[in-house]
PDB file of C-alpha atoms in Angstrom:
ATOM      1  CA  MET A   1    -161.770  53.249-128.407  1.00  0.00           C
ATOM      2  CA  GLY A   2    -157.610  53.346-128.394  1.00  0.00           C
ATOM      3  CA  GLN A   3    -157.858  53.221-132.496  1.00  0.00           C
ATOM      4  CA  LEU A   4    -160.083  56.469-132.266  1.00  0.00           C
ATOM      5  CA  ALA A   5    -157.581  57.787-130.057  1.00  0.00           C
ATOM      6  CA  GLN A   6    -155.015  57.263-132.018  1.00  0.00           C
ATOM      7  CA  ALA A   7    -156.685  58.236-135.294  1.00  0.00           C
ATOM      8  CA  HIS A   8    -158.139  61.825-133.725  1.00  0.00           C
ATOM      9  CA  ARG A   9    -154.292  61.953-132.931  1.00  0.00           C
ATOM     10  CA  ASP A  10    -153.339  60.883-136.473  1.00  0.00           C
ATOM     11  CA  ARG A  11    -156.106  63.963-137.479  1.00  0.00           C
ATOM     12  CA  LEU A  12    -154.691  66.570-135.500  1.00  0.00           C
ATOM     13  CA  GLU A  13    -151.156  65.839-136.763  1.00  0.00           C
ATOM     14  CA  THR A  14    -152.008  65.573-140.438  1.00  0.00           C
ATOM     15  CA  GLY A  15    -155.035  67.530-141.041  1.00  0.00           C
ATOM     16  CA  LYS A  16    -156.978  64.829-142.237  1.00  0.00           C
ATOM     17  CA  GLN A  17    -160.573  63.207-141.915  1.00  0.00           C
ATOM     18  CA  VAL A  18    -160.607  60.627-138.853  1.00  0.00           C
ATOM     19  CA  LEU A  19    -162.225  57.792-141.728  1.00  0.00           C
ATOM     20  CA  ASP A  20    -159.532  58.225-144.351  1.00  0.00           C
ATOM     21  CA  ILE A  21    -157.348  58.034-141.413  1.00  0.00           C
ATOM     22  CA  ILE A  22    -159.083  54.544-140.273  1.00  0.00           C
ATOM     23  CA  VAL A  23    -158.826  53.269-143.736  1.00  0.00           C
ATOM     24  CA  GLU A  24    -154.876  54.150-144.306  1.00  0.00           C
ATOM     25  CA  ARG A  25    -154.702  51.890-140.695  1.00  0.00           C
ATOM     26  CA  GLY A  26    -156.146  49.530-142.044  1.00  0.00           C
ATOM     27  CA  TRP A  27    -159.085  48.791-139.362  1.00  0.00           C
ATOM     28  CA  VAL A  28    -161.754  49.542-141.701  1.00  0.00           C
ATOM     29  CA  SER A  29    -162.083  49.132-145.947  1.00  0.00           C
ATOM     30  CA  ALA A  30    -162.780  51.428-148.091  1.00  0.00           C
ATOM     31  CA  GLN A  31    -166.009  49.831-148.939  1.00  0.00           C
ATOM     32  CA  GLU A  32    -167.174  50.068-145.501  1.00  0.00           C
ATOM     33  CA  VAL A  33    -166.791  54.084-145.073  1.00  0.00           C
ATOM     34  CA  ALA A  34    -168.829  54.003-148.617  1.00  0.00           C
ATOM     35  CA  GLU A  35    -171.192  53.315-146.360  1.00  0.00           C
ATOM     36  CA  ILE A  36    -171.087  54.969-144.195  1.00  0.00           C
ATOM     37  CA  ARG A  37    -170.609  58.568-145.669  1.00  0.00           C
ATOM     38  CA  ALA A  38    -173.820  57.333-147.973  1.00  0.00           C
ATOM     39  CA  ALA A  39    -176.109  55.896-144.750  1.00  0.00           C
ATOM     40  CA  TYR A  40    -175.305  59.517-142.698  1.00  0.00           C
ATOM     41  CA  GLY A  41    -175.445  62.223-146.556  1.00  0.00           C
ATOM     42  CA  ILE A  42    -171.477  62.742-145.603  1.00  0.00           C
ATOM     43  CA  GLU A  43    -169.805  63.849-148.771  1.00  0.00           C
ATOM     44  CA  ALA A  44    -166.459  61.642-149.336  1.00  0.00           C
ATOM     45  CA  PRO A  45    -163.737  65.001-150.124  1.00  0.00           C
ATOM     46  CA  PRO A  46    -162.912  66.604-153.087  1.00  0.00           C
ATOM     47  CA  PRO A  47    -159.823  64.876-153.814  1.00  0.00           C
ATOM     48  CA  ALA A  48    -156.648  67.892-154.006  1.00  0.00           C
ATOM     49  CA  PRO A  49    -156.773  69.726-158.081  1.00  0.00           C
ATOM     50  CA  VAL A  50    -153.851  69.397-159.420  1.00  0.00           C
ATOM     51  CA  GLN A  51    -152.268  72.302-160.352  1.00  0.00           C
ATOM     52  CA  ALA A  52    -149.784  72.775-163.902  1.00  0.00           C
ATOM     53  CA  ALA A  53    -145.938  73.235-162.749  1.00  0.00           C
ATOM     54  CA  ARG A  54    -145.405  76.665-164.322  1.00  0.00           C
ATOM     55  CA  GLU A  55    -142.202  79.382-163.627  1.00  0.00           C
ATOM     56  CA  PRO A  56    -142.812  82.422-161.564  1.00  0.00           C
ATOM     57  CA  SER A  57    -142.118  85.323-163.403  1.00  0.00           C
ATOM     58  CA  PRO A  58    -139.071  87.398-161.569  1.00  0.00           C
ATOM     59  CA  GLU A  59    -141.685  90.917-160.453  1.00  0.00           C
ATOM     60  CA  THR A  60    -143.828  87.893-158.778  1.00  0.00           C
ATOM     61  CA  GLU A  61    -141.934  85.504-157.031  1.00  0.00           C
ATOM     62  CA  PHE A  62    -141.886  85.832-153.349  1.00  0.00           C
ATOM     63  CA  PRO A  63    -139.437  84.788-150.100  1.00  0.00           C
ATOM     64  CA  PRO A  64    -140.320  81.284-148.960  1.00  0.00           C
ATOM     65  CA  LEU A  65    -142.272  81.065-146.082  1.00  0.00           C
ATOM     66  CA  ALA A  66    -141.477  80.487-142.461  1.00  0.00           C
ATOM     67  CA  THR A  67    -142.225  77.339-141.574  1.00  0.00           C
ATOM     68  CA  ALA A  68    -143.662  76.699-137.955  1.00  0.00           C
ATOM     69  CA  ALA A  69    -141.759  75.192-135.602  1.00  0.00           C
ATOM     70  CA  ARG A  70    -141.722  70.699-135.657  1.00  0.00           C
ATOM     71  CA  TYR A  71    -143.026  70.063-131.525  1.00  0.00           C
ATOM     72  CA  THR A  72    -143.069  66.341-130.537  1.00  0.00           C
ATOM     73  CA  ILE A  73    -145.531  65.394-127.857  1.00  0.00           C
ATOM     74  CA  ALA A  74    -143.907  62.709-125.417  1.00  0.00           C
ATOM     75  CA  ILE A  75    -144.192  61.267-122.254  1.00  0.00           C
ATOM     76  CA  ARG A  76    -142.227  61.306-119.347  1.00  0.00           C
ATOM     77  CA  LEU A  77    -141.258  58.404-116.971  1.00  0.00           C
ATOM     78  CA  THR A  78    -140.214  58.388-114.066  1.00  0.00           C
ATOM     79  CA  SER A  79    -136.881  56.394-115.329  1.00  0.00           C
ATOM     80  CA  GLY A  80    -136.834  58.931-117.001  1.00  0.00           C
ATOM     81  CA  ASP A  81    -137.451  57.961-120.485  1.00  0.00           C
ATOM     82  CA  LEU A  82    -139.378  60.023-123.305  1.00  0.00           C
ATOM     83  CA  ILE A  83    -142.193  57.988-124.918  1.00  0.00           C
ATOM     84  CA  THR A  84    -143.226  59.702-128.174  1.00  0.00           C
ATOM     85  CA  ALA A  85    -147.066  59.799-128.448  1.00  0.00           C
ATOM     86  CA  GLY A  86    -147.167  62.476-131.647  1.00  0.00           C
ATOM     87  CA  GLU A  87    -145.567  64.830-133.768  1.00  0.00           C
ATOM     88  CA  THR A  88    -147.462  67.918-134.979  1.00  0.00           C
ATOM     89  CA  GLU A  89    -146.365  71.676-136.473  1.00  0.00           C
ATOM     90  CA  GLY A  90    -146.805  74.809-134.934  1.00  0.00           C
ATOM     91  CA  SER A  91    -147.500  75.362-131.184  1.00  0.00           C
ATOM     92  CA  ASP A  92    -151.079  75.309-131.070  1.00  0.00           C
ATOM     93  CA  LYS A  93    -151.522  72.046-132.619  1.00  0.00           C
ATOM     94  CA  ALA A  94    -148.709  70.526-130.982  1.00  0.00           C
ATOM     95  CA  ALA A  95    -151.060  72.242-127.591  1.00  0.00           C
ATOM     96  CA  ALA A  96    -154.134  70.229-129.148  1.00  0.00           C
ATOM     97  CA  LEU A  97    -152.305  67.347-129.632  1.00  0.00           C
ATOM     98  CA  GLY A  98    -150.532  67.500-125.783  1.00  0.00           C
ATOM     99  CA  HIS A  99    -154.328  68.248-124.327  1.00  0.00           C
ATOM    100  CA  ALA A 100    -155.498  65.100-126.614  1.00  0.00           C
ATOM    101  CA  VAL A 101    -152.827  62.579-125.057  1.00  0.00           C
ATOM    102  CA  VAL A 102    -153.406  63.977-121.394  1.00  0.00           C
ATOM    103  CA  ALA A 103    -156.770  62.978-121.643  1.00  0.00           C
ATOM    104  CA  ASP A 104    -156.389  59.557-123.461  1.00  0.00           C
ATOM    105  CA  LEU A 105    -153.558  59.037-119.897  1.00  0.00           C
ATOM    106  CA  THR A 106    -156.398  59.656-117.487  1.00  0.00           C
ATOM    107  CA  LYS A 107    -159.333  58.205-118.168  1.00  0.00           C
ATOM    108  CA  GLU A 108    -160.333  55.983-115.384  1.00  0.00           C
ATOM    109  CA  ASP A 109    -161.364  52.673-116.901  1.00  0.00           C
ATOM    110  CA  GLY A 110    -158.437  50.914-114.986  1.00  0.00           C
ATOM    111  CA  GLU A 111    -156.448  50.376-118.096  1.00  0.00           C
ATOM    112  CA  TRP A 112    -153.210  51.389-119.119  1.00  0.00           C
ATOM    113  CA  PRO A 113    -153.043  53.481-121.503  1.00  0.00           C
ATOM    114  CA  PHE A 114    -150.893  51.813-124.671  1.00  0.00           C
ATOM    115  CA  PHE A 115    -148.242  54.954-126.544  1.00  0.00           C
ATOM    116  CA  GLY A 116    -144.951  53.683-128.236  1.00  0.00           C
ATOM    117  CA  GLY A 117    -145.959  50.086-129.081  1.00  0.00           C
ATOM    118  CA  ARG A 118    -146.475  49.665-124.711  1.00  0.00           C
ATOM    119  CA  PHE A 119    -148.941  49.759-122.154  1.00  0.00           C
ATOM    120  CA  ILE A 120    -147.740  52.126-119.231  1.00  0.00           C
ATOM    121  CA  ASN A 121    -148.555  52.094-116.102  1.00  0.00           C
ATOM    122  CA  PRO A 122    -150.110  55.675-114.806  1.00  0.00           C
ATOM    123  CA  GLU A 123    -148.372  55.795-111.632  1.00  0.00           C
ATOM    124  CA  THR A 124    -144.416  56.576-113.871  1.00  0.00           C
ATOM    125  CA  ILE A 125    -145.541  59.243-115.800  1.00  0.00           C
ATOM    126  CA  ILE A 126    -144.161  62.154-114.781  1.00  0.00           C
ATOM    127  CA  SER A 127    -145.966  64.601-116.864  1.00  0.00           C
ATOM    128  CA  VAL A 128    -146.574  65.076-121.092  1.00  0.00           C
ATOM    129  CA  ASP A 129    -143.955  67.136-122.765  1.00  0.00           C
ATOM    130  CA  LEU A 130    -144.429  69.572-125.947  1.00  0.00           C
ATOM    131  CA  LEU A 131    -140.880  69.309-127.547  1.00  0.00           C
ATOM    132  CA  PRO A 132    -139.987  71.920-130.068  1.00  0.00           C
ATOM    133  CA  GLU A 133    -138.005  69.838-132.669  1.00  0.00           C
ATOM    134  CA  ASP A 134    -135.012  71.080-131.206  1.00  0.00           C
ATOM    135  CA  SER A 135    -134.945  70.579-127.719  1.00  0.00           C
ATOM    136  CA  GLU A 136    -135.553  66.944-127.863  1.00  0.00           C
ATOM    137  CA  SER A 137    -133.777  65.613-125.213  1.00  0.00           C
TER     138      SER A 137
END
């Protein structure tokens, strides 16, 4: 369950498919995923198209698009520690990832959640913070 939760957090951060994430992390083999896709009729995503590089003409050159603000989702503890639970771009994705982290933290199965390479005593959690890139402190 922890791996699935992590894969979904990664999906929110990267936009990749969960099946691709679990292969990248080495939790299952590419062959196993291919068998699952075949068994359930799930098509593999098409490869990203390769675009030839070309020089833009001056009349069609546009200014660069503004990038979405980058956010760190952090768990704040009573000790003052901040444990990074994920990173993403854009406030909507940050809120969705924050909700996913809260859902992971509020499970009632008696197990301590695992984030940032450590198990966290639920009684020490104060908040889940969505920190814009310029205020991570």
